[in-house]
PDB file of C-alpha atoms in Angstrom:
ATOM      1  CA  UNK A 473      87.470 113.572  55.406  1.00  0.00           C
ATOM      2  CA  UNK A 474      86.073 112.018  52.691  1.00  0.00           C
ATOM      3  CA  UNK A 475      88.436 111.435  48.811  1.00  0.00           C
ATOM      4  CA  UNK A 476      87.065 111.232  45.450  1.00  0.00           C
ATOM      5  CA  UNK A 477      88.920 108.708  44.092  1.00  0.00           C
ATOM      6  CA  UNK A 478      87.421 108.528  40.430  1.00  0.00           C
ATOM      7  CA  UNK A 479      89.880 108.070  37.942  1.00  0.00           C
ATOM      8  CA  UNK A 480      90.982 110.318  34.837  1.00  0.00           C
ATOM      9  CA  UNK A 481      91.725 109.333  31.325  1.00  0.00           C
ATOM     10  CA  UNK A 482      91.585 112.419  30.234  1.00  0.00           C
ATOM     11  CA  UNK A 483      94.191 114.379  28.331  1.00  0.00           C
ATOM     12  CA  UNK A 484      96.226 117.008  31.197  1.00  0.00           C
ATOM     13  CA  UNK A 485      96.153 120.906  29.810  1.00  0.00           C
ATOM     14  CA  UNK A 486      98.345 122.767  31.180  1.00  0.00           C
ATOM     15  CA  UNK A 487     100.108 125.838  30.585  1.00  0.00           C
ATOM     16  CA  UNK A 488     103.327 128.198  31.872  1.00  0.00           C
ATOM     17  CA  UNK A 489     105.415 130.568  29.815  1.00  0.00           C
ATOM     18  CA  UNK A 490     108.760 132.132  30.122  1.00  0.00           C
ATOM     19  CA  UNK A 491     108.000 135.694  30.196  1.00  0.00           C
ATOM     20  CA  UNK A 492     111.043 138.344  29.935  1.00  0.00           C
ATOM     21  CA  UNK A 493     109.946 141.793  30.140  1.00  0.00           C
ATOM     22  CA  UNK A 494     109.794 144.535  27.818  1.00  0.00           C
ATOM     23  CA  UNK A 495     107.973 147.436  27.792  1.00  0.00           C
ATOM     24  CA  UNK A 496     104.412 146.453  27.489  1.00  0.00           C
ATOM     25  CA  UNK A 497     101.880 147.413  24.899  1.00  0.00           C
ATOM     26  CA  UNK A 498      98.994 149.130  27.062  1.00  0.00           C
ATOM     27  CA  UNK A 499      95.089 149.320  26.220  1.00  0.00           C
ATOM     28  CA  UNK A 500      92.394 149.700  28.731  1.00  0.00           C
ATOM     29  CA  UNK A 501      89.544 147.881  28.340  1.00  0.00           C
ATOM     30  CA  UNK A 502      86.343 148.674  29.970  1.00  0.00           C
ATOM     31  CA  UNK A 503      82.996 146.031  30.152  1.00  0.00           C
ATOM     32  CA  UNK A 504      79.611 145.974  31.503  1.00  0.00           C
ATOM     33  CA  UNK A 505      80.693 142.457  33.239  1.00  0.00           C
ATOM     34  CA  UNK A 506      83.239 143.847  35.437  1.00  0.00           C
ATOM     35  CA  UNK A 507      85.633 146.508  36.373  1.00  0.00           C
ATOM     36  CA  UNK A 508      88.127 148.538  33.475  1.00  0.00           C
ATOM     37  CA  UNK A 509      91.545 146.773  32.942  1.00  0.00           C
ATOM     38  CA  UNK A 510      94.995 146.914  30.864  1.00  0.00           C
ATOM     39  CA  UNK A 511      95.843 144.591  27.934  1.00  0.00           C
ATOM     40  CA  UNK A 512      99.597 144.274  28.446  1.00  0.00           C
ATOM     41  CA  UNK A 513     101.620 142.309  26.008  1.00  0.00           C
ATOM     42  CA  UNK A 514     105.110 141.522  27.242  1.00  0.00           C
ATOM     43  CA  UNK A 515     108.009 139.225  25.746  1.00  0.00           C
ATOM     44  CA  UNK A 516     108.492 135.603  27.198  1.00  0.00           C
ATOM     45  CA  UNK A 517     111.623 134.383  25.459  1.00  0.00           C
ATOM     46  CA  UNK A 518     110.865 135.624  21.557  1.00  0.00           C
ATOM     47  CA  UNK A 519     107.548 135.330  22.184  1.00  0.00           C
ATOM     48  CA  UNK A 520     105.145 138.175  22.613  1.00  0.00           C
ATOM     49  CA  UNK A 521     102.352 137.283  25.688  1.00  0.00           C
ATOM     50  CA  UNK A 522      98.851 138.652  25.770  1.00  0.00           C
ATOM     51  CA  UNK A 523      97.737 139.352  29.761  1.00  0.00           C
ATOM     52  CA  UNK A 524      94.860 141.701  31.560  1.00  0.00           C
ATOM     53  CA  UNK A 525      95.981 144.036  34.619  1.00  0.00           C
ATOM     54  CA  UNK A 526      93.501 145.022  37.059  1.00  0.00           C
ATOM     55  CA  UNK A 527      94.166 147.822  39.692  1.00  0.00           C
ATOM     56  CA  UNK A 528      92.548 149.289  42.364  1.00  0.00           C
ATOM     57  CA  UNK A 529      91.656 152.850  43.061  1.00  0.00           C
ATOM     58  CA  UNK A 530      94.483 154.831  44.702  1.00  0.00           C
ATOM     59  CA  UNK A 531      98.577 155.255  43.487  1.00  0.00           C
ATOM     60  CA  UNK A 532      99.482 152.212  46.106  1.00  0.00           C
ATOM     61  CA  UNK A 533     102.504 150.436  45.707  1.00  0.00           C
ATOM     62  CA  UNK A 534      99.905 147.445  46.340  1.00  0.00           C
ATOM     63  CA  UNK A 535     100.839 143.946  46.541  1.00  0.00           C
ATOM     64  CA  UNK A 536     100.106 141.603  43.545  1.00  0.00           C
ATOM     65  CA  UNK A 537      98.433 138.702  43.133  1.00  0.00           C
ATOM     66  CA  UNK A 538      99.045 136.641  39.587  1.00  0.00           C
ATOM     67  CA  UNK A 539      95.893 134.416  38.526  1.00  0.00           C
ATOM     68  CA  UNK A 540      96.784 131.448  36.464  1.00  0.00           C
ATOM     69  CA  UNK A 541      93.905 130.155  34.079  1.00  0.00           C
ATOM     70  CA  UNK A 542      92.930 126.557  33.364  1.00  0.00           C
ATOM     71  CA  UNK A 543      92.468 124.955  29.871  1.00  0.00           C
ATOM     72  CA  UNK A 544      89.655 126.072  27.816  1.00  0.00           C
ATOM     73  CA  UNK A 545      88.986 122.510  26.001  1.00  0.00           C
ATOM     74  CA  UNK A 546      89.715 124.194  21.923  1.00  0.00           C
ATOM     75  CA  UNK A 547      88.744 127.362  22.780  1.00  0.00           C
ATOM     76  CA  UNK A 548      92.419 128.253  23.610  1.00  0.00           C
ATOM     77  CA  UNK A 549      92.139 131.495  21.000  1.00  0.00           C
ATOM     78  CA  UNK A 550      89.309 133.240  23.004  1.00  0.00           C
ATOM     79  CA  UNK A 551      90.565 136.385  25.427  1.00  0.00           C
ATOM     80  CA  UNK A 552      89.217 135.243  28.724  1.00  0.00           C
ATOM     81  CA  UNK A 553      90.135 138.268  30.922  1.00  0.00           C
ATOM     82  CA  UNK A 554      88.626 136.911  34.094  1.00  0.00           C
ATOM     83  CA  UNK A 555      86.824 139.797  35.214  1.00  0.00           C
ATOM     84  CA  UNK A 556      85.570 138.239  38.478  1.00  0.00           C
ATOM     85  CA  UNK A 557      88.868 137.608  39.749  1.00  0.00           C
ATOM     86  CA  UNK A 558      89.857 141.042  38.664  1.00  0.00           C
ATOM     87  CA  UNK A 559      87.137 142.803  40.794  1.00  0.00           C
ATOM     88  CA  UNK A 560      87.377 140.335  43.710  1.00  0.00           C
ATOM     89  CA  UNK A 561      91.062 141.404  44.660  1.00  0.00           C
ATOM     90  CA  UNK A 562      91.134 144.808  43.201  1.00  0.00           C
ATOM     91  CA  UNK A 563      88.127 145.159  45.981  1.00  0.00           C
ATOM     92  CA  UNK A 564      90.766 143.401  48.317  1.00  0.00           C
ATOM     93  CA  UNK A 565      93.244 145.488  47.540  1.00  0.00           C
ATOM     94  CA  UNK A 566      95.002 143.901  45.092  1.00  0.00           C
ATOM     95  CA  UNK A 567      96.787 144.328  41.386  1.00  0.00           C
ATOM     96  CA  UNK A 568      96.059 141.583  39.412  1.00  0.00           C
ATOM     97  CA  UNK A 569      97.783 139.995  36.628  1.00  0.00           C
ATOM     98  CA  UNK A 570      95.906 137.830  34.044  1.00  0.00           C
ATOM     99  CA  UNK A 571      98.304 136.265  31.880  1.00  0.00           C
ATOM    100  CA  UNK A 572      97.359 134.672  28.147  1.00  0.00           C
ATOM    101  CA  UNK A 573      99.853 132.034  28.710  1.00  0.00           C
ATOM    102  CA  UNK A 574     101.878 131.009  25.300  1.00  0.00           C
ATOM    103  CA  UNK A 575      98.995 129.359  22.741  1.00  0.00           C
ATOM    104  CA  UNK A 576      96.216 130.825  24.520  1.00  0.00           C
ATOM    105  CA  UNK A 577      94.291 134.359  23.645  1.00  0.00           C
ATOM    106  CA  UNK A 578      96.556 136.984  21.395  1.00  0.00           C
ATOM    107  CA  UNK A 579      99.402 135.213  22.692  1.00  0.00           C
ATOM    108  CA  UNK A 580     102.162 133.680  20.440  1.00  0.00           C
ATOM    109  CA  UNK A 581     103.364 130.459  20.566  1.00  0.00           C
ATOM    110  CA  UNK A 582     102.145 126.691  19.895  1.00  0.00           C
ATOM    111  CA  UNK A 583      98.909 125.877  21.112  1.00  0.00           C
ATOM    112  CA  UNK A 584      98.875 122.743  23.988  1.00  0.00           C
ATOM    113  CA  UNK A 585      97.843 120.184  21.591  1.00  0.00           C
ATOM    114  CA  UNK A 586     100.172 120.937  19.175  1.00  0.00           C
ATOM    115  CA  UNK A 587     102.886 120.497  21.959  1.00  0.00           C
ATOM    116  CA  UNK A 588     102.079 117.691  24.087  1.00  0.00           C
ATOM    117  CA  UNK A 589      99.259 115.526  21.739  1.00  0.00           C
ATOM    118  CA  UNK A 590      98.628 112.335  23.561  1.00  0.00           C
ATOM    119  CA  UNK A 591     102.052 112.002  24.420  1.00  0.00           C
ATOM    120  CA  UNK A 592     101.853 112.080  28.364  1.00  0.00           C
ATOM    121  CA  UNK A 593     105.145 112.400  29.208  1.00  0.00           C
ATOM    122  CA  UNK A 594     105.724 115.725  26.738  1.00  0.00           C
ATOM    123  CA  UNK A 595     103.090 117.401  28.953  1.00  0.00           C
ATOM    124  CA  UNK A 596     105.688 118.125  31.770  1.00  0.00           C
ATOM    125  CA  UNK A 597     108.032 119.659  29.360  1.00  0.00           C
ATOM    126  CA  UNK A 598     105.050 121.755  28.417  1.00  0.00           C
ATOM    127  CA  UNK A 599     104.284 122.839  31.981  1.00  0.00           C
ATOM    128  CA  UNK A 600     107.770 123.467  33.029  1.00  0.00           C
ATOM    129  CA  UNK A 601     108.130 125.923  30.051  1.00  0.00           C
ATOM    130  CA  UNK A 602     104.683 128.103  30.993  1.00  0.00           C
ATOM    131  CA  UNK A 603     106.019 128.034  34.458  1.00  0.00           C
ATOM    132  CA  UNK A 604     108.918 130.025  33.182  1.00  0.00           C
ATOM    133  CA  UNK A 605     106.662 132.361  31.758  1.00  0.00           C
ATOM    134  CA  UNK A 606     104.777 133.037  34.705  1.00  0.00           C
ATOM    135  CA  UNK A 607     108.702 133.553  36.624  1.00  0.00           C
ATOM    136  CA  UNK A 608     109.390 135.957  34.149  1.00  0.00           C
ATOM    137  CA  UNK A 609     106.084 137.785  34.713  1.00  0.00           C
ATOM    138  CA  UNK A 610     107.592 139.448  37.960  1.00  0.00           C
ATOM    139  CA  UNK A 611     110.336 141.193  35.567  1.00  0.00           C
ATOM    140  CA  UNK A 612     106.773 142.627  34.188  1.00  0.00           C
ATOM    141  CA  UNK A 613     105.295 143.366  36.945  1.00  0.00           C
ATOM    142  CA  UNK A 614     108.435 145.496  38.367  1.00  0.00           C
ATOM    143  CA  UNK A 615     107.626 148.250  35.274  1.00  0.00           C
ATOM    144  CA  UNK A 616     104.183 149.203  36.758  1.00  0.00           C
ATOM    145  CA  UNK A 617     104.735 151.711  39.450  1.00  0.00           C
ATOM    146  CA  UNK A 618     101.622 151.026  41.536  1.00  0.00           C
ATOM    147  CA  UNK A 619     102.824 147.930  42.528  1.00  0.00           C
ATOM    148  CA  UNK A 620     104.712 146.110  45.435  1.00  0.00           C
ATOM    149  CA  UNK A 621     106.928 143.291  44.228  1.00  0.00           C
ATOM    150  CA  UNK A 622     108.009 142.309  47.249  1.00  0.00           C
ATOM    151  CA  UNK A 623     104.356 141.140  48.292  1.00  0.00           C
ATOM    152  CA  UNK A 624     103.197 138.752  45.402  1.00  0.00           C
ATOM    153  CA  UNK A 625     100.629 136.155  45.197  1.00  0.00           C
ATOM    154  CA  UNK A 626     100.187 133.491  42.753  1.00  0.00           C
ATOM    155  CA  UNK A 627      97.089 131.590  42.562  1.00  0.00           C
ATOM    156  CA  UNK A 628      95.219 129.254  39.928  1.00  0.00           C
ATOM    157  CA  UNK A 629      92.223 126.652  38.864  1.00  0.00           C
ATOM    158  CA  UNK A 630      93.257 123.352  37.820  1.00  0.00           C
ATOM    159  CA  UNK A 631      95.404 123.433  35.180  1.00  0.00           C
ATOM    160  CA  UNK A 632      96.558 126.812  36.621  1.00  0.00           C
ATOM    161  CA  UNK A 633      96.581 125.415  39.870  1.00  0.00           C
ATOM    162  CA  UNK A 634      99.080 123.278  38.823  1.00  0.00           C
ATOM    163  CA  UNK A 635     101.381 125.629  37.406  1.00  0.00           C
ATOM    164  CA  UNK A 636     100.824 127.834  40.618  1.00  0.00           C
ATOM    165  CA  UNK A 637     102.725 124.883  42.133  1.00  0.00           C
ATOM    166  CA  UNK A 638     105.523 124.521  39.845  1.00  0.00           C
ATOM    167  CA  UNK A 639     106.454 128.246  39.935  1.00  0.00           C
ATOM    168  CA  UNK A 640     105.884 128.504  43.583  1.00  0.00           C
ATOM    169  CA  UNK A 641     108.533 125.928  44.287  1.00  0.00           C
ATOM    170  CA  UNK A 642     110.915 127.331  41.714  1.00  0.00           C
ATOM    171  CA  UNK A 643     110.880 130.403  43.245  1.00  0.00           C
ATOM    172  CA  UNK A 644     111.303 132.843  46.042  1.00  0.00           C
ATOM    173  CA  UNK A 645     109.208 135.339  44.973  1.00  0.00           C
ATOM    174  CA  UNK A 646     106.254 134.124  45.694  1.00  0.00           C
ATOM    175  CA  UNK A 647     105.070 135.238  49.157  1.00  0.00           C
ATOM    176  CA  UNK A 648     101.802 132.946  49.447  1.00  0.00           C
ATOM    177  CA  UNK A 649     100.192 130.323  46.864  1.00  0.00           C
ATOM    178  CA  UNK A 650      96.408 128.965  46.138  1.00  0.00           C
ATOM    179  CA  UNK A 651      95.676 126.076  44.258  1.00  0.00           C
ATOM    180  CA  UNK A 652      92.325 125.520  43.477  1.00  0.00           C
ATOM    181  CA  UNK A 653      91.399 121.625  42.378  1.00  0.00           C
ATOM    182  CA  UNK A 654      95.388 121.782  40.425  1.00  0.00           C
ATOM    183  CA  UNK A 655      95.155 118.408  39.285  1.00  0.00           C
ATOM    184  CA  UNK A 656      91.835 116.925  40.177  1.00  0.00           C
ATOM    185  CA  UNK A 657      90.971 115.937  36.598  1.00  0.00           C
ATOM    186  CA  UNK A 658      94.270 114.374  35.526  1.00  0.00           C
ATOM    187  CA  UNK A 659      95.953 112.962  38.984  1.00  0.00           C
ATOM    188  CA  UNK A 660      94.992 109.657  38.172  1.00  0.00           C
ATOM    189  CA  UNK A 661      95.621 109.316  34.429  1.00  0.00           C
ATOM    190  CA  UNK A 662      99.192 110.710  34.145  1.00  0.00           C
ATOM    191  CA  UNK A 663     101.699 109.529  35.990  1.00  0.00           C
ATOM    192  CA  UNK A 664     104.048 112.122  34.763  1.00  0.00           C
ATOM    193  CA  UNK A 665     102.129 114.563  36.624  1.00  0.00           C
ATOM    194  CA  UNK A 666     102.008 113.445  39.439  1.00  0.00           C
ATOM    195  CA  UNK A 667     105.564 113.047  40.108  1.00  0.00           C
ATOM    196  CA  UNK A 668     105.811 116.681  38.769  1.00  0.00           C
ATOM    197  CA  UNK A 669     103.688 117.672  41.568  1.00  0.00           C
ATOM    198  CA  UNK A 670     104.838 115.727  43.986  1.00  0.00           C
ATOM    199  CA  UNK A 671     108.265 117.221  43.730  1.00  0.00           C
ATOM    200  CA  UNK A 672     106.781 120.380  43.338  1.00  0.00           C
ATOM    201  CA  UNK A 673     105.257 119.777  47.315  1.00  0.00           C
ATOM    202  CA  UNK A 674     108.531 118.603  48.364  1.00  0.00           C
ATOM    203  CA  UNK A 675     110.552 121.464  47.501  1.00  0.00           C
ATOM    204  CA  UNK A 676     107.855 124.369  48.193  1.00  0.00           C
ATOM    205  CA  UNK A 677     108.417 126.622  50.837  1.00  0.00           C
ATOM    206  CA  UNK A 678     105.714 129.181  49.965  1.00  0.00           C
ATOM    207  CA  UNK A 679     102.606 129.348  52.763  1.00  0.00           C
ATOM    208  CA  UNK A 680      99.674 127.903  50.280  1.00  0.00           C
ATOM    209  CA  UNK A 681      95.723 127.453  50.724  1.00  0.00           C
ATOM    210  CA  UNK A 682      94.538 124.069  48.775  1.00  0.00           C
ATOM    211  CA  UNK A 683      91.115 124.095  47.542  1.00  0.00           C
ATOM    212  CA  UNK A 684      88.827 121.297  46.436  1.00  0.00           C
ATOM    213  CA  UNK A 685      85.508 120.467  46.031  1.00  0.00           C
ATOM    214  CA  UNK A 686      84.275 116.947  47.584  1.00  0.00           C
ATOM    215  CA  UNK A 687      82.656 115.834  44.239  1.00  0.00           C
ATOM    216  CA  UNK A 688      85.480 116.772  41.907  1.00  0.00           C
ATOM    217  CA  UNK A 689      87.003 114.114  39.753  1.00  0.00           C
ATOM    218  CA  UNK A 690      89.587 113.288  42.606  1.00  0.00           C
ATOM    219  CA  UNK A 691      91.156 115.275  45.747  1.00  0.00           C
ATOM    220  CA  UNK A 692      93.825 113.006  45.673  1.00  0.00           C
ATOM    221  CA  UNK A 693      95.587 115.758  43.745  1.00  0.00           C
ATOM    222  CA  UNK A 694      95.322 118.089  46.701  1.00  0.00           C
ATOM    223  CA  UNK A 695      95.026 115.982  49.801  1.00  0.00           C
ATOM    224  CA  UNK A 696      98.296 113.998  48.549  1.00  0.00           C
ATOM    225  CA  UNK A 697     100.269 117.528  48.552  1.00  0.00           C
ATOM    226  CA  UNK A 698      98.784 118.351  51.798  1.00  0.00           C
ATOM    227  CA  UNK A 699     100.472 115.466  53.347  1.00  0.00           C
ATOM    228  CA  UNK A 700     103.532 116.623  52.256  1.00  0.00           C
ATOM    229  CA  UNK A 701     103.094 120.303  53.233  1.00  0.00           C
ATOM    230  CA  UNK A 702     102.431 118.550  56.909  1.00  0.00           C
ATOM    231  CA  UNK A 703     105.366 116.353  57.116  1.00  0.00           C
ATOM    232  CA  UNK A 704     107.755 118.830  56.163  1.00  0.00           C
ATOM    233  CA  UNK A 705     106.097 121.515  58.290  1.00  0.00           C
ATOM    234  CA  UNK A 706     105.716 124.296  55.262  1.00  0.00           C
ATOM    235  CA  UNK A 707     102.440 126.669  55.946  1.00  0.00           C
ATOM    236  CA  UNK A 708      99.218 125.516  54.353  1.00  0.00           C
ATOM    237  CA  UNK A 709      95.910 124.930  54.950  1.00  0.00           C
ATOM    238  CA  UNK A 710      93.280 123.040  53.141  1.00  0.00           C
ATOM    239  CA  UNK A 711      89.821 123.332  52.477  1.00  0.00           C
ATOM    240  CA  UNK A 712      87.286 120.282  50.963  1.00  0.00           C
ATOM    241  CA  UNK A 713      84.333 122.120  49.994  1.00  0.00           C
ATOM    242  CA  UNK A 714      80.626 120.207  50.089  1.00  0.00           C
ATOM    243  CA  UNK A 715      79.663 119.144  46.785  1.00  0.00           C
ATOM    244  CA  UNK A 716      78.849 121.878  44.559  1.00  0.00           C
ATOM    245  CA  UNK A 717      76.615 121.948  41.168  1.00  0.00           C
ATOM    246  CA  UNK A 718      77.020 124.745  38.829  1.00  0.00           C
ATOM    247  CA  UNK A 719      73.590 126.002  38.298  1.00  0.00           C
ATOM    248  CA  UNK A 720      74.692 126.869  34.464  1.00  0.00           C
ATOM    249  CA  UNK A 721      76.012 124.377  32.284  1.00  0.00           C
ATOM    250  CA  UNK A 722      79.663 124.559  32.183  1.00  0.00           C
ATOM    251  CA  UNK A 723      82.301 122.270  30.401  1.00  0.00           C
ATOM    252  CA  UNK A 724      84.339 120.695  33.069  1.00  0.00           C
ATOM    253  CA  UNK A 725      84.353 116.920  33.904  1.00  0.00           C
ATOM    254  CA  UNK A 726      83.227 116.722  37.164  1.00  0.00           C
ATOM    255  CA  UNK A 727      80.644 119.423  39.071  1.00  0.00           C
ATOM    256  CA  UNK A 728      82.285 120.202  41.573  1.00  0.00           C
ATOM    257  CA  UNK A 729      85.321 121.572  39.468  1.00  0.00           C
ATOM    258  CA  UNK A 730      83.422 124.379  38.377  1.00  0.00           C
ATOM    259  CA  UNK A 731      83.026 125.769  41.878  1.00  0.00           C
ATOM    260  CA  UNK A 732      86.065 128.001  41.489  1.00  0.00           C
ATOM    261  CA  UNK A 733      84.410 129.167  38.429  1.00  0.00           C
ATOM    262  CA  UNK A 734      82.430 132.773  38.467  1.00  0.00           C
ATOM    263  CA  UNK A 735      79.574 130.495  39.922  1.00  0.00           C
ATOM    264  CA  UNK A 736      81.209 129.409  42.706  1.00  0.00           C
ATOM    265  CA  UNK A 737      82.922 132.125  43.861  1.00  0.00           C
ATOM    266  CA  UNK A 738      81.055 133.597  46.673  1.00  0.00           C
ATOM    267  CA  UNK A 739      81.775 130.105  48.271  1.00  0.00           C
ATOM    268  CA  UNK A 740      85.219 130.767  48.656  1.00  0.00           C
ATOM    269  CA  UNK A 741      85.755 134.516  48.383  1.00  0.00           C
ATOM    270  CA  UNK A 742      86.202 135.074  51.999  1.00  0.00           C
ATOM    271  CA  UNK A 743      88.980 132.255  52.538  1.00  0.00           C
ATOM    272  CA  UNK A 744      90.992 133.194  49.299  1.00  0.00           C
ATOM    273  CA  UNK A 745      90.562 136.968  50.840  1.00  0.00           C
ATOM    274  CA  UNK A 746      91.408 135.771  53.902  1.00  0.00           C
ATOM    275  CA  UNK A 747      94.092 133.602  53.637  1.00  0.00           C
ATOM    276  CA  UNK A 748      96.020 136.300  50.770  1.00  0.00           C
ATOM    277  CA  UNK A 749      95.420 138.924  53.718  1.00  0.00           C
ATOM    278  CA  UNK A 750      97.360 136.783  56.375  1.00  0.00           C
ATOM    279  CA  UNK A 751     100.872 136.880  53.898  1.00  0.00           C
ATOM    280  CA  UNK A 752     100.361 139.854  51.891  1.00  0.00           C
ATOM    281  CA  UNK A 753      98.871 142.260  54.337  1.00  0.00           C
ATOM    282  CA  UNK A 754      96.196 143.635  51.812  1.00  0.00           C
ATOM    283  CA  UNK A 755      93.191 142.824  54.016  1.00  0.00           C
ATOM    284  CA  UNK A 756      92.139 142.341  57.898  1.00  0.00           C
ATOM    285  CA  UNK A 757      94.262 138.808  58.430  1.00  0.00           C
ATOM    286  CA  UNK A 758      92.240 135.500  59.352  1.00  0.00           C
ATOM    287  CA  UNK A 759      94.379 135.030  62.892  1.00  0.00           C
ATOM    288  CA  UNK A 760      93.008 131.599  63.553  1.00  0.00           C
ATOM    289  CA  UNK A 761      95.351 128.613  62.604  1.00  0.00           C
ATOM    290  CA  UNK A 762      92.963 126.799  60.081  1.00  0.00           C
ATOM    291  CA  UNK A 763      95.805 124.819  58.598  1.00  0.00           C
ATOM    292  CA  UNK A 764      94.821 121.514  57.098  1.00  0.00           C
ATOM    293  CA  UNK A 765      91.215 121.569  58.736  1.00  0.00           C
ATOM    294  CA  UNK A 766      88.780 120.639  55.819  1.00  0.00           C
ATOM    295  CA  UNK A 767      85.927 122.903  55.918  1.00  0.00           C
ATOM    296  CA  UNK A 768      83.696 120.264  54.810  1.00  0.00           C
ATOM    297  CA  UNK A 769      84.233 118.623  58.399  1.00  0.00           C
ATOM    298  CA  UNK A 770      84.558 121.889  60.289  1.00  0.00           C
TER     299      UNK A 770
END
C-alpha cells in the first residue's frame, strides 16, 4: 500500500450541529439534476437547521442513511442539496438526510470562520458542537413515518467524514459508518485534529468503510484510523482508490479528493452500496470479508 504523505497548512472546516427536533417545516423541491426532495428545517439547540430529505418510492419503514457535507471554501450560504447522493441510495433503498449544518445554507448560526479563525485548537470545539447536531438529527428523523430508526447510516466527505467519526463514536445509533478522505487535507497541519480523531477510532464501535484516494493530500488520515479499527478488532474495511483526476475543475486541494464528488461517484457506488447493504439490509449484502484490503492492491 502506498501513503500520501504531503503535508497540510491549510485551515480544517468542519462542521456538526446539535439538532433537537421539532416539527419540521416541509417543502418539496423538484430539479432537472436529480430526483424530488423535502426541505426540512428542524431546531438544534435555539437554532433553526436547514436539511434535504430524499425518499424512495413505496410507504417503507426504510432504513436511513445521514450524508454529512464537507466545507464549501466561502460559499458556506449556497443550498447544496446533494442530489447525487440523494438518488444513489433512494435507488438503494434508502431515506436520506442532507443536513445544512449550523452556518451553512438557510441554516442559523455562526459561520466556521467566524468560530474557529486561525485558531487551531477552537476548531475541535467547533466540530464537537456540529456533531451534536447531527445526534440530535435522529430525534428528527423519528417524526417521518417512512422511516426505520433502528437501521441508520451515517456517512460523509472530508470535513463530513470527519464528523461521521465523531458522532459515530458518541453514539449507539449508528448501525454502520463511511468516511470518505475525513481528514486528508488537514491531518498533517492540525494537531488538534488529529487527536480528535484518533480518540474518535479508539472509542468507535460502529462497522465503518474508509475511503481514500491514493493521490489525495494524505491517507494518513484514514490508514492511521484503520490501524486502530484492526487492533481493537471493530468492523471496517478500507479502500485506497488509484489516483483519480476530476475531469471538471473543482476546488479541492488535491485531485484525488474530488473523487467522492458527483464525478467520482460511479467509482465507488457499488462498495458504498455494498458495504451499507451488509449492516442495514437495504440491498443484496457483499458476503466476502474485504476488511482492510486496499482496492488499489486488490
Amino acid at each position: 500500500m502506498r501513503n500520501a504523505n504531503t503535508m497540510m497548512r491549510g485551515r480544517s472546516q468542519f462542521l456538526l450541529a446539535v439538532f433537537f427536533c421539532i416539527a419540521p417545516a416541509v417543502a418539496d423541491v423538484q430539479s432537472e439534476a436529480g430526483p424530488a426532495y423535502s426541505e426540512v428545517f428542524y431546531l438544534s439547540g435555539n437554532l433553526r437547521i436547514q436539511a434535504y430529505l430524499y425518499k424512495p418510492d413505496g410507504d417503507g419503514p426504510f432504513p436511513v442513511v445521514i450524508y454529512n457535507h464537507g466545507s464549501r471554501d466561502g460559499r458556506e450560504a449556497a443550498s447544496v442539496p446533494f442530489q447525487y447522493i440523494g438518488k444513489m441510495l433512494t435507488r438503494a433503498g434508502y431515506v436520506v438526510l442532507v443536513p445544512e449544518r449550523r452556518g451553512y445554507g438557510k441554516s442559523d448560526g455562526s459561520m466556521w470562520r467566524q468560530d474557529v479563525g486561525n485558531d487551531p485548537s477552537s476548531l475541535i470545539t467547533r466540530l464537537q458542537a456540529e456533531a451534536d447536531d447531527v445526534l440530535a438529527a435522529i430525534d428528527y428523523l423519528r417524526t417521518v413515518p417512512s422511516t426505520d430508526t433502528n437501521r441508520i447510516g451515517i456517512m460523509g466527505w472530508s470535513f463530513g467524514g470527519i464528523i461521521t467519526m465523531l458522532a459515530a463514536s458518541r453514539s449507539a445509533a449508528f448501525v454502520v459508518a463511511v468516511d470518505q478522505a475525513g481528514g486528508a487535507l488537514t491531518w498533517d497541519g492540525n494537531a488538534y485534529l488529529r487527536r480528535a480523531l484518533v480518540g474518535a477510532a479508539e472509542k468507535s464501535v460502529t462497522p465503518t468503510l474508509f475511503m481514500v484516494a491514493m493521490n489525495d493530500r494524505t491517507t494518513l488520515s484514514i490508514t492511521t484510523l484503520v490501524e486502530i479499527f484492526k487492533t481493537r478488532d471493530v468492523p471496517h474495511r478500507m479502500i485506497i482508490y488509484e489516483p483519480f483526476t476530476p475531469a471538471q475543475r473543482i476546488r479541492v486541494a488535491a485531485p484525488g479528493h474530488a473523487l467522492f464528488s458527483e464525478q467520482g461517484a460511479s467509482v465507488w457506488e457499488s462498495d458504498l452500496v455494498q458495504f451499507l447493504g451488509r449492516y442495514l439490509g437495504a440491498t443484496v449484502s457483499d458476503k466476502r470479508d474485504g476488511a482492510a484490503a486496499p482496492k488499489a492492491q486488490q
